[in-house]
Amino acid sequence: MDRYSIKMRASNQDGGRSHHISGAEKIVSEEELELYVSRLLKRAMHHSKGKPDFVNIKIEAVKEEEILHLNALPVTTVETETEEEGRIVVRSYLEKLGIVHIDEIFSAWTQTYSMRGAMLLDIETLKRLEPDRSRGVRTTYMDMETGEETRRAACSGKNHFNEALVLATKVVNHPAIAAEICISDDPDYVTGYIASKKFGYVRITNLKPMGSPNGGRIFLFRGDDAALADCIDYLQKKKVLVHMPGSRQNGPAAEDGRKQGETNKWNWMEESLQEWKRRDLYRTMKVLDSPQNTHVRWNGRDMLMLASNAYLDLCNEERIKAYTAKIMEEYGTGSGGARLTTGTTRLHMELEEAIARFKGREAALVFNTGFAANTGIIPAVCREQDVIFSDELNHASIIDGCRQAKARTIVYRHNDMADLEEKIRESGCESGLIVSDAVFSMDGDIVNLPGLVRLAEKYGLFSMIDEAHATGVIGETGRGCEEYFHMEGSCDILMGTLSKAVGAEGGYVCGSHTLIEYLKNKGRSFIFSTALSPVTIAAAQKGIEILETEPHRSRQLQENVRWFCTCLQKQGLNVHSDTAIIPIRVGDEGKAMEAAGRLMEQGYFIPAIRYPTVKKGEAILRAALMSSHTREELEAAAAAIARTIDEVKAL
Ligand code: WAQ
Ligand code: MG
């Protein structure tokens, strides 16, 4: 079967200067030829950059035996939040490929912006090898070979991902190309990639700032003159069909729909994500290759962890691991059922007794997560006639618990007891709940427990605090908020997590027998979840035991916080905290992101927190400490943080 290569190029010749609008190419069968010519024409005529006054469509016959068939490179995605992070990823791959002049490659980058083709760079001599330097070398004669669905989608508009995967597959299949790095020209498209035969096509979700039109490609070349001639010939002339894996489930089809405004049920989702990216609010994950410790491995680098909730460094504790391994031998891995059916083991009961004892309460109940605890407890204990009073900075799980409850919710100003009392009075309620974080998760400040409990008692309301960031952290022996205020036993509902200081997983609530029995029967997230596995429960048991028997860990953590705050203050930063969460004010969202990115580059894992998590224009770097950080580590980190904040403020 013979095929045809079609190349379309649309431009505007207005005013004598040719201005590129869009271009595309396909390799299709004879039967498909007319169809694709008209589709490419349609694409040329309906481009967001405007209507072209010159469209060139070139059609050439291609013999089957001329075609090189290649399998598409395997694709992996690395989520990054900033350009700096993205570059760290590129750097780590270049290192893994044995490429040495990485800084020089990065600095060549800006020269590619104005080019229509790619830079061909010799990785040994750093010489540019393109025959025409202002244009660059262009790869052509390539297309994907796949099901009709994907092709149809791919032809209806520019599909960055599919087109790039085809191009990269062709490029890195030449033996003299060690790798290709690429960033799009499209100002809204911040995903780029590094491709190599060895590691495949690695998408990096952020390689440039949103809104930047600066894109380019570098083909990294290693070889002699003969290889060079062959390489250029291959890139420009060899006909390549790339066999794509899977079908349109890959996602790109949805993106086409978005670009072309076609009817596509995924459209709104894609659009919403794009919008989120434009507003600098897009969230991504950082993938670690190590246990949660003061030092973690991220993208092949050792990072000082200043963001973990593993406050007492118990996620990788030898005694916990040994005990858990033994329990896994005895009890296996899964629980097989909800707590009220088949999922309760002796360990579950023992853990609940241990939590109740540790917190000085009659009973406790374990939920699968802290989130599940809050969304289970609040709707259960609040009836239709009740009113919930909730601090404006409460954690999302409390907010969702309030939303799920039949009761009305009234939000009071952060930790403001006068406002709370006024709102209780105004509501005229006779029963209900006051609920607050014990330690607020973003600012690291502590609830006014004396004030809260006093108002609860005065107005006959339940009091509830969420000790996620308090347990193991505050109080002389790490028992949390009540111990901190010397108010043991004063709160009606004590909720917390097993996933932070305790080093395991899960949420809990403790209180009276009545409360716990009621929640066992009415807490929907408790009733309708499969129980945590015996392994997780065992880890939590050992974790609680260590909290009880080794209170010096909490004291060391508190000591670390004082030391770190002092170091930051010496550097001129106005920082204070009584908990393990230390907010360092930056202000501007962009600058906070930039600072976090630069700190990542220096080996410090510390996130920027921005709107909507904190108020607009009040972005922070949020440090979280562990008991096992050393003074030296914290001192060096404080210096780096202060220096970096100065740098970004001067930008
Ligand atoms: N040959 C060589 N270089 C090219 C070619 C080509 N055929 N086409 C474009 N370039 C160069 C040129 O310098 C452009 O300025 C630059 O690449 C970027 O081109 O997995 O859209 O078409 O989602 O803007 C990456 C997709 C999209 C990442 C890349 O590039 C993903 C993209 P653009
Ligand atoms: Mg460019």
XYZ file of C-alpha atoms and ligand atoms in Angstrom:
685
model
C 0.000 0.000 0.000
C 1.480 3.294 -1.004
C 1.194 6.297 1.220
C 1.318 10.011 0.837
C 3.099 12.635 2.826
C 1.094 15.824 3.244
C 2.663 18.993 4.559
C 0.686 22.078 5.332
C 2.032 25.486 6.119
C -0.124 28.534 6.703
C 1.230 32.040 6.969
C 0.402 35.664 6.639
C 2.241 37.592 3.988
C 0.731 40.836 5.118
C 3.114 43.749 4.662
C 5.655 41.640 2.809
C 6.972 39.895 5.951
C 6.016 36.268 6.077
C 4.479 35.467 9.444
C 4.054 31.841 10.409
C 0.583 30.808 11.578
C 0.502 27.061 11.661
C 2.059 24.014 10.135
C 1.478 20.292 10.268
C 2.300 17.129 8.458
C 0.820 13.676 8.019
C 1.660 10.407 6.333
C -1.579 8.748 5.160
C -2.914 6.067 2.829
C -4.344 6.849 -0.591
C -7.913 6.403 0.669
C -7.305 8.846 3.488
C -5.601 11.462 1.374
C -8.552 13.681 0.478
C -9.936 13.554 3.953
C -6.683 14.622 5.590
C -5.960 17.329 3.063
C -9.282 18.896 3.874
C -8.714 18.490 7.605
C -5.327 20.133 7.433
C -6.819 22.920 5.389
C -9.476 23.381 7.997
C -6.787 23.492 10.658
C -4.901 26.114 8.669
C -7.959 28.294 8.221
C -9.172 28.211 11.801
C -6.119 28.974 13.883
C -6.223 31.114 16.983
C -3.330 33.184 15.600
C -5.575 34.426 12.797
C -6.606 33.705 9.236
C -3.733 32.978 6.890
C -3.522 34.566 3.448
C -1.116 31.955 2.211
C -1.535 28.203 2.622
C 0.897 25.770 1.125
C -0.086 22.117 0.951
C 2.517 19.772 -0.457
C 1.668 16.166 -1.299
C 4.302 13.564 -2.086
C 4.021 9.823 -2.667
C 5.968 7.670 -0.218
C 6.864 4.056 -0.853
C 6.198 1.560 1.923
C 9.789 0.317 1.827
C 11.087 3.838 2.478
C 9.244 3.994 5.768
C 10.957 3.326 9.071
C 8.497 1.981 11.649
C 9.305 2.810 15.253
C 7.531 2.145 18.518
C 6.717 5.274 20.457
C 9.069 5.929 23.361
C 7.678 4.879 26.722
C 6.242 7.901 28.501
C 6.701 8.878 32.128
C 5.554 12.059 33.792
C 7.365 13.992 36.479
C 5.179 16.509 38.259
C 6.942 19.769 38.985
C 5.550 23.047 40.209
C 8.119 25.532 39.006
C 10.584 26.057 36.223
C 13.446 25.569 38.716
C 12.110 22.219 39.782
C 11.634 21.264 36.159
C 15.223 22.113 35.398
C 16.424 20.028 38.305
C 14.672 17.075 36.728
C 16.222 17.766 33.320
C 19.597 18.068 34.989
C 19.236 14.753 36.771
C 18.451 12.970 33.508
C 21.351 14.618 31.714
C 23.595 13.467 34.549
C 22.231 9.940 34.294
C 23.015 10.025 30.576
C 26.615 10.839 31.378
C 26.457 14.325 29.908
C 28.917 16.676 31.591
C 28.520 20.240 30.279
C 25.059 20.707 31.689
C 25.348 24.386 32.626
C 26.515 25.186 29.112
C 23.544 23.332 27.670
C 21.184 25.330 29.857
C 22.775 28.603 28.845
C 22.463 27.698 25.160
C 18.764 27.433 25.743
C 17.861 31.087 25.204
C 19.361 31.007 21.704
C 16.720 28.516 20.618
C 13.807 30.846 21.316
C 13.847 32.597 17.969
C 14.505 29.466 15.933
C 11.911 27.607 13.880
C 13.911 24.397 14.102
C 16.060 22.829 16.737
C 19.592 23.474 17.909
C 21.947 20.590 17.211
C 24.542 20.750 19.928
C 27.699 18.681 20.214
C 27.762 17.577 23.847
C 31.504 17.131 23.884
C 32.743 20.259 22.057
C 29.606 22.352 22.676
C 29.716 23.396 19.019
C 26.480 24.176 17.281
C 26.118 21.895 14.293
C 23.010 23.129 12.471
C 23.713 24.011 8.836
C 21.530 27.107 9.232
C 21.897 28.593 12.678
C 19.086 31.091 12.567
C 16.563 28.520 11.423
C 17.908 25.420 13.144
C 17.490 21.874 11.971
C 13.923 20.750 11.311
C 12.712 17.205 11.651
C 10.090 16.297 9.093
C 8.391 13.324 7.448
C 6.930 11.685 10.471
C 3.507 10.720 11.708
C 1.850 8.367 14.094
C 0.499 5.037 13.062
C -2.477 4.223 15.201
C -6.219 3.690 15.371
C -8.423 6.008 13.362
C -9.841 7.576 16.543
C -6.566 9.038 17.706
C -5.611 10.172 14.240
C -8.844 11.933 13.694
C -8.448 13.695 16.999
C -4.829 14.480 16.336
C -5.569 16.082 12.994
C -8.255 18.414 14.184
C -5.874 20.767 15.956
C -2.446 20.912 17.455
C -1.897 18.140 19.901
C 1.272 19.061 21.708
C 1.781 15.735 23.362
C 1.189 13.383 20.422
C 3.133 15.505 17.985
C 6.036 15.860 20.392
C 6.094 12.144 21.146
C 6.274 11.363 17.429
C 9.043 13.883 16.877
C 11.050 12.787 19.903
C 10.709 9.131 18.969
C 12.139 9.847 15.565
C 14.904 12.086 16.850
C 16.321 9.940 19.629
C 16.247 6.840 17.460
C 19.220 8.209 15.597
C 22.315 6.634 17.199
C 24.200 9.942 17.356
C 21.462 11.709 19.334
C 21.978 11.266 23.068
C 18.865 13.187 24.082
C 16.390 15.879 23.154
C 15.137 18.646 25.424
C 12.020 20.589 24.483
C 9.823 23.417 25.698
C 6.762 24.588 23.765
C 6.382 28.067 22.250
C 2.761 28.068 23.285
C 2.488 30.550 26.187
C -0.175 28.427 27.893
C 1.740 25.180 27.595
C 4.292 24.755 30.337
C 4.824 21.008 30.045
C 8.100 20.109 28.346
C 10.152 16.960 28.115
C 13.531 15.316 27.922
C 13.673 12.327 25.598
C 16.357 9.708 25.227
C 16.610 6.164 23.993
C 17.650 5.111 27.470
C 14.936 6.726 29.587
C 12.193 7.263 27.016
C 9.999 10.325 26.880
C 9.973 12.049 30.253
C 7.267 14.710 30.498
C 7.987 17.442 32.988
C 4.840 19.290 33.930
C 6.482 22.640 34.489
C 9.504 23.766 32.519
C 8.717 27.438 32.081
C 6.555 30.130 33.609
C 2.928 30.241 32.475
C 2.474 32.909 29.821
C 5.995 32.741 28.457
C 6.281 32.410 24.671
C 9.863 31.172 24.946
C 10.199 27.634 23.711
C 12.771 25.675 21.861
C 14.412 22.362 21.208
C 17.949 21.110 21.610
C 19.089 17.856 20.033
C 22.178 16.676 21.896
C 24.640 15.155 19.474
C 27.583 12.845 20.092
C 29.578 11.587 17.084
C 31.982 12.327 14.253
C 31.494 14.193 10.955
C 30.124 11.181 9.135
C 27.601 10.618 11.879
C 26.645 14.278 11.686
C 25.911 14.171 7.969
C 23.914 11.009 8.416
C 22.026 12.471 11.342
C 20.956 15.632 9.550
C 19.884 13.615 6.550
C 17.887 11.292 8.785
C 16.158 14.115 10.644
C 15.196 15.953 7.483
C 14.383 13.162 5.077
C 13.768 9.788 6.631
C 10.086 8.836 6.582
C 9.073 7.588 9.994
C 5.827 6.145 11.270
C 5.565 5.936 15.017
C 3.364 3.242 16.500
C 1.499 4.698 19.432
C 0.587 2.604 22.443
C -3.029 2.267 23.555
C -5.882 4.349 22.318
C -7.376 7.737 22.956
C -7.532 6.905 26.656
C -4.063 8.432 26.736
C -5.703 11.760 27.292
C -4.507 13.755 24.319
C -7.856 13.421 22.583
C -9.391 15.481 25.330
C -6.835 18.175 24.818
C -7.704 18.366 21.142
C -11.310 18.823 21.969
C -10.331 21.713 24.169
C -8.173 23.333 21.508
C -10.812 23.019 18.851
C -13.914 23.535 20.897
C -15.265 20.198 19.706
C -17.857 18.434 21.776
C -15.905 16.419 24.249
C -17.092 15.376 27.648
C -13.651 15.909 29.187
C -13.449 19.477 27.953
C -14.512 21.256 31.095
C -12.070 19.288 33.200
C -9.153 20.091 30.943
C -10.177 23.718 30.871
C -10.436 23.945 34.591
C -6.950 22.487 34.957
C -5.543 24.952 32.442
C -7.191 27.803 34.287
C -5.685 26.569 37.548
C -2.252 26.506 35.908
C -2.657 30.028 34.579
C -3.428 31.269 38.075
C -0.368 29.541 39.562
C -2.624 27.311 41.619
C -1.997 23.977 39.955
C -0.904 21.335 42.448
C 1.520 18.545 41.742
C 3.203 15.739 43.607
C 6.833 15.341 44.446
C 7.864 11.738 44.172
C 10.316 10.443 46.768
C 12.524 7.380 46.617
C 13.194 6.985 50.319
C 11.494 6.646 53.670
C 10.230 9.768 55.387
C 13.253 11.001 57.354
C 15.092 14.249 57.946
C 16.843 13.413 54.687
C 14.941 12.125 51.672
C 15.841 11.227 48.104
C 14.117 13.222 45.411
C 15.083 13.013 41.759
C 18.314 11.334 42.661
C 19.274 14.011 45.170
C 19.631 14.112 48.902
C 17.290 16.746 50.325
C 16.964 18.099 53.839
C 13.307 17.528 54.664
C 11.705 20.628 56.170
C 8.109 19.820 55.314
C 7.215 16.512 56.870
C 4.528 15.783 59.434
C 6.639 12.925 60.752
C 7.466 15.207 63.661
C 9.083 12.579 65.850
C 10.803 10.755 63.005
C 8.829 7.555 63.577
C 8.030 6.589 59.977
C 11.199 4.563 59.655
C 11.883 3.558 63.236
C 13.641 0.204 63.694
C 11.562 -1.072 66.623
C 8.324 -0.138 64.872
C 9.424 -1.806 61.665
C 10.494 -4.983 63.460
C 7.222 -5.228 65.395
C 5.158 -4.474 62.315
C 6.995 -7.125 60.310
C 6.237 -9.670 63.017
C 2.571 -8.673 63.060
C 2.413 -8.974 59.293
C 3.685 -12.550 59.589
C 0.982 -13.321 62.142
C -1.949 -11.343 60.774
C -1.270 -10.812 57.084
C -1.784 -7.560 55.193
C -5.467 -6.726 54.789
C -8.324 -6.454 57.256
C -10.924 -7.822 54.864
C -13.928 -5.995 56.212
C -15.375 -3.023 58.042
C -14.811 -2.742 61.778
C -18.355 -3.834 62.549
C -18.205 -6.880 60.283
C -14.926 -8.818 60.036
C -12.227 -6.152 60.189
C -11.598 -5.859 63.928
C -8.605 -7.720 65.345
C -7.343 -7.831 68.899
C -4.765 -5.230 67.800
C -7.460 -2.728 66.880
C -8.928 -3.017 70.372
C -5.543 -2.703 72.048
C -4.672 0.380 70.041
C -7.910 2.101 71.022
C -7.252 1.335 74.678
C -3.727 2.723 74.339
C -4.933 5.965 72.733
C -7.587 6.464 75.407
C -4.986 5.907 78.131
C -2.465 8.250 76.476
C -5.078 10.996 76.227
C -6.624 10.327 79.627
C -10.087 9.436 78.327
C -12.600 6.624 78.866
C -12.502 5.351 75.323
C -11.224 5.934 71.801
C -12.162 4.973 68.270
C -9.893 4.685 65.243
C -10.918 5.958 61.811
C -9.039 5.313 58.572
C -7.721 8.869 58.268
C -7.974 12.137 60.107
C -10.172 13.352 57.280
C -12.531 10.413 57.755
C -12.602 11.054 61.499
C -13.759 14.651 61.098
C -16.297 13.885 58.409
C -17.541 11.005 60.535
C -17.677 12.713 63.924
C -19.164 16.105 63.105
C -22.278 15.010 61.142
C -22.879 12.312 63.765
C -22.763 14.540 66.838
C -24.631 17.497 65.305
C -28.374 17.187 64.751
C -30.609 19.386 62.655
C -31.535 21.677 65.564
C -27.877 22.183 66.569
C -25.475 24.924 65.493
C -21.803 24.351 64.685
C -19.297 27.118 65.414
C -16.165 26.632 63.348
C -12.911 28.649 63.270
C -12.331 30.282 59.883
C -8.907 28.643 59.561
C -10.035 25.107 60.385
C -8.736 22.246 58.291
C -10.642 21.195 55.160
C -11.785 17.964 56.808
C -13.557 19.946 59.534
C -15.128 22.186 56.917
C -16.357 19.129 55.026
C -17.616 17.555 58.221
C -19.654 20.719 58.855
C -20.986 20.654 55.300
C -22.151 17.088 55.669
C -23.912 17.763 58.941
C -27.599 18.644 58.986
C -26.847 21.396 61.489
C -26.263 25.022 60.513
C -22.610 26.145 60.550
C -21.439 29.563 61.709
C -17.815 30.501 61.042
C -16.066 32.713 63.593
C -12.954 34.843 63.208
C -9.696 33.004 63.698
C -9.152 32.185 67.377
C -11.262 35.229 68.295
C -13.224 34.322 71.434
C -15.086 37.639 71.552
C -16.352 37.082 68.019
C -17.223 33.494 68.891
C -19.250 34.512 71.929
C -21.072 37.198 70.002
C -21.991 34.694 67.300
C -23.156 32.108 69.835
C -25.409 34.745 71.456
C -26.760 35.996 68.140
C -27.586 32.464 66.989
C -29.796 31.883 70.015
C -28.894 28.198 69.804
C -29.587 25.811 72.639
C -27.215 23.069 71.626
C -24.358 22.448 69.248
C -20.615 22.249 68.846
C -17.578 24.501 68.886
C -14.854 22.962 66.745
C -11.290 24.107 66.183
C -7.880 22.914 65.113
C -5.671 22.596 68.195
C -2.608 23.623 66.195
C -3.529 25.395 62.963
C -1.982 23.585 60.082
C -0.700 26.541 58.072
C 0.173 29.189 60.665
C 1.249 26.795 63.388
C -0.532 28.798 66.098
C -2.428 27.227 68.998
C -6.144 27.428 69.769
C -7.218 29.487 72.764
C -8.382 26.385 74.583
C -9.246 28.074 77.897
C -11.478 30.533 76.043
C -13.067 27.869 73.870
C -13.837 25.508 76.753
C -15.224 28.338 78.879
C -17.670 29.352 76.147
C -18.667 25.745 75.479
C -19.490 25.282 79.156
C -21.225 28.620 79.480
C -23.558 27.947 76.543
C -23.962 24.187 76.922
C -22.159 23.305 73.708
C -19.814 20.432 72.933
C -16.158 21.352 72.588
C -14.023 19.585 69.997
C -10.397 20.049 68.996
C -8.423 18.463 66.188
C -4.987 17.546 67.516
C -3.459 16.407 64.230
C -0.491 18.743 64.654
C -0.590 18.841 68.466
C -0.226 15.217 69.530
C 3.417 14.385 70.182
C 4.307 18.007 69.540
C 3.050 20.326 72.293
C 2.703 19.861 76.035
C 5.490 18.927 78.381
C 5.349 15.233 77.466
C 3.847 15.657 74.017
C 0.304 14.805 75.072
C -1.089 17.732 73.168
C -3.192 20.816 73.671
C -4.760 20.073 77.059
C -1.356 19.351 78.557
C 0.030 22.525 77.003
C -2.622 24.581 78.837
C -2.636 22.333 81.946
C -6.315 21.655 81.287
C -6.332 17.864 81.222
C -9.759 16.339 80.678
C -11.472 19.610 79.771
C -12.476 19.017 76.161
C -15.496 16.880 75.211
C -14.227 15.532 71.917
C -10.511 15.057 71.277
C -9.750 14.137 67.732
C -6.315 13.524 66.226
C -4.270 11.509 63.772
C -1.916 8.557 63.857
C -0.194 9.653 60.676
C 1.929 12.543 61.892
C 3.959 12.365 65.107
C 2.818 8.761 65.645
C 4.363 7.768 62.328
C 1.635 5.415 61.096
C -1.762 6.094 59.497
C -5.306 6.761 60.584
C -7.392 9.158 62.631
C -8.846 8.785 66.089
C -11.309 10.318 68.476
C -11.400 9.960 72.216
C -13.888 10.931 74.876
C -16.569 9.383 77.049
C -17.963 5.855 76.625
C -21.204 7.416 75.476
C -19.507 9.412 72.731
C -17.515 6.443 71.456
C -20.477 4.030 71.507
C -22.567 6.612 69.691
C -19.902 7.084 66.988
C -19.514 3.331 66.498
C -23.194 3.246 65.647
C -23.640 6.545 63.822
C -20.306 7.551 62.348
C -20.757 6.796 58.673
C -17.101 7.047 57.642
C -16.339 4.583 60.456
C -19.150 2.163 59.680
C -18.743 2.060 55.920
C -14.955 1.827 55.586
C -12.858 -1.287 55.508
C -10.811 -1.335 58.689
C -7.155 -0.359 58.616
C -4.881 -3.339 58.167
C -3.337 -5.018 61.225
C 0.054 -3.850 59.944
C -0.911 -0.185 60.114
C -2.538 -0.693 63.491
C 0.607 -2.372 64.794
C 2.741 0.548 63.618
C 0.417 2.961 65.407
C 0.489 0.856 68.589
C 4.261 0.942 68.713
C 4.236 4.642 67.814
C 1.929 5.498 70.723
C 4.062 3.375 73.017
C 7.146 5.362 72.009
C 5.320 8.660 72.545
C 4.386 7.478 76.044
C 7.748 6.103 77.074
C 10.087 8.550 75.345
C 8.752 12.052 76.030
C 12.244 13.460 75.410
C 11.463 13.196 71.683
C 8.761 15.861 71.959
C 11.034 17.981 74.110
C 13.824 17.694 71.538
C 11.371 18.767 68.841
C 10.369 21.814 70.883
C 14.042 22.591 71.451
C 14.656 22.356 67.685
C 11.831 24.804 67.022
C 13.285 27.346 69.455
C 16.736 26.944 67.916
C 15.490 27.243 64.330
C 13.415 30.344 65.130
C 16.436 31.904 66.825
C 18.614 31.171 63.781
C 16.033 32.716 61.469
C 15.676 35.752 63.740
C 19.463 36.212 63.716
C 19.194 36.327 59.941
C 16.726 39.178 60.291
C 13.527 37.233 59.720
C 10.606 37.906 61.995
C 9.614 34.337 62.778
C 7.991 32.746 65.779
C 6.298 29.454 66.591
C 5.420 27.302 69.599
C 4.652 24.277 67.469
C 6.508 22.264 64.853
C 5.005 24.381 62.070
C 6.949 27.522 61.319
C 5.534 29.980 58.809
C 8.086 32.256 57.149
C 6.379 35.200 55.541
C 7.200 36.072 51.920
C 4.013 37.793 50.710
C 3.893 37.685 46.941
C 2.785 34.301 45.546
C 5.242 34.359 42.651
C 8.180 35.236 44.885
C 7.266 32.547 47.390
C 7.134 29.978 44.597
C 10.437 31.230 43.274
C 12.047 31.029 46.711
C 10.761 27.488 47.250
C 12.090 26.495 43.820
C 15.503 27.948 44.541
C 15.640 26.256 47.922
C 14.751 22.935 46.291
C 17.696 23.498 44.015
C 19.941 23.975 47.050
C 18.702 20.722 48.545
C 16.058 22.069 50.947
C 12.606 20.546 50.794
C 10.366 23.382 51.984
C 7.091 24.291 50.277
C 5.531 27.639 49.462
C 1.954 27.943 50.698
C -0.233 30.340 48.784
C -3.795 31.383 48.202
C -6.343 29.846 48.678
C -4.660 27.933 51.508
C -3.565 31.258 52.988
C -4.821 34.760 52.177
C -3.956 36.432 48.861
C -0.635 38.280 48.978
C 0.349 36.502 52.197
C 2.210 33.551 50.780
C 4.609 31.824 53.135
C 7.343 29.256 53.188
C 6.086 26.675 55.634
C 8.753 24.804 57.530
C 7.897 21.751 59.598
C 10.558 20.346 61.880
C 11.397 16.907 63.196
C 12.892 15.942 66.535
C 15.891 14.431 64.786
C 17.023 17.477 62.810
C 20.460 18.532 64.023
C 21.330 22.047 65.120
C 23.850 22.303 62.283
C 21.257 21.331 59.690
C 18.780 23.862 61.001
C 21.350 26.637 61.207
C 22.459 26.059 57.617
C 18.847 25.867 56.455
C 17.985 29.143 58.195
C 20.887 30.877 56.463
C 19.904 29.486 53.064
C 16.263 30.473 53.569
C 17.139 34.035 54.565
C 19.575 34.418 51.676
C 17.087 33.067 49.174
C 14.257 35.279 50.385
C 16.569 38.281 50.020
C 17.451 37.200 46.496
C 13.884 36.794 45.313
C 12.794 40.039 46.948
C 15.494 41.833 44.972
C 14.232 40.421 41.658
N 11.932 20.108 14.115
C 12.801 20.730 14.913
N 12.456 21.642 15.799
C 11.173 21.990 15.886
C 10.191 21.386 15.081
C 10.620 20.397 14.173
N 9.775 19.781 13.383
N 9.004 21.918 15.407
C 9.233 22.813 16.365
N 10.547 22.878 16.654
C 11.207 23.708 17.652
C 11.038 25.169 17.369
O 12.221 25.844 17.747
C 9.954 25.593 18.286
O 10.161 26.929 18.673
C 10.127 24.653 19.442
O 10.611 23.444 18.899
C 8.870 24.365 20.186
O 7.886 23.951 19.275
O 4.424 15.856 26.670
O 4.522 22.275 21.361
O 5.661 23.274 18.534
O 2.884 17.419 26.735
O 5.922 24.939 20.433
C 5.861 19.417 24.194
C 4.791 18.497 24.707
C 5.226 20.349 23.207
C 5.107 18.030 26.057
C 6.267 20.976 22.389
O 6.653 22.567 20.710
C 4.057 17.035 26.527
C 5.712 21.984 21.425
P 6.407 23.747 19.701
Mg 10.849 28.746 19.501
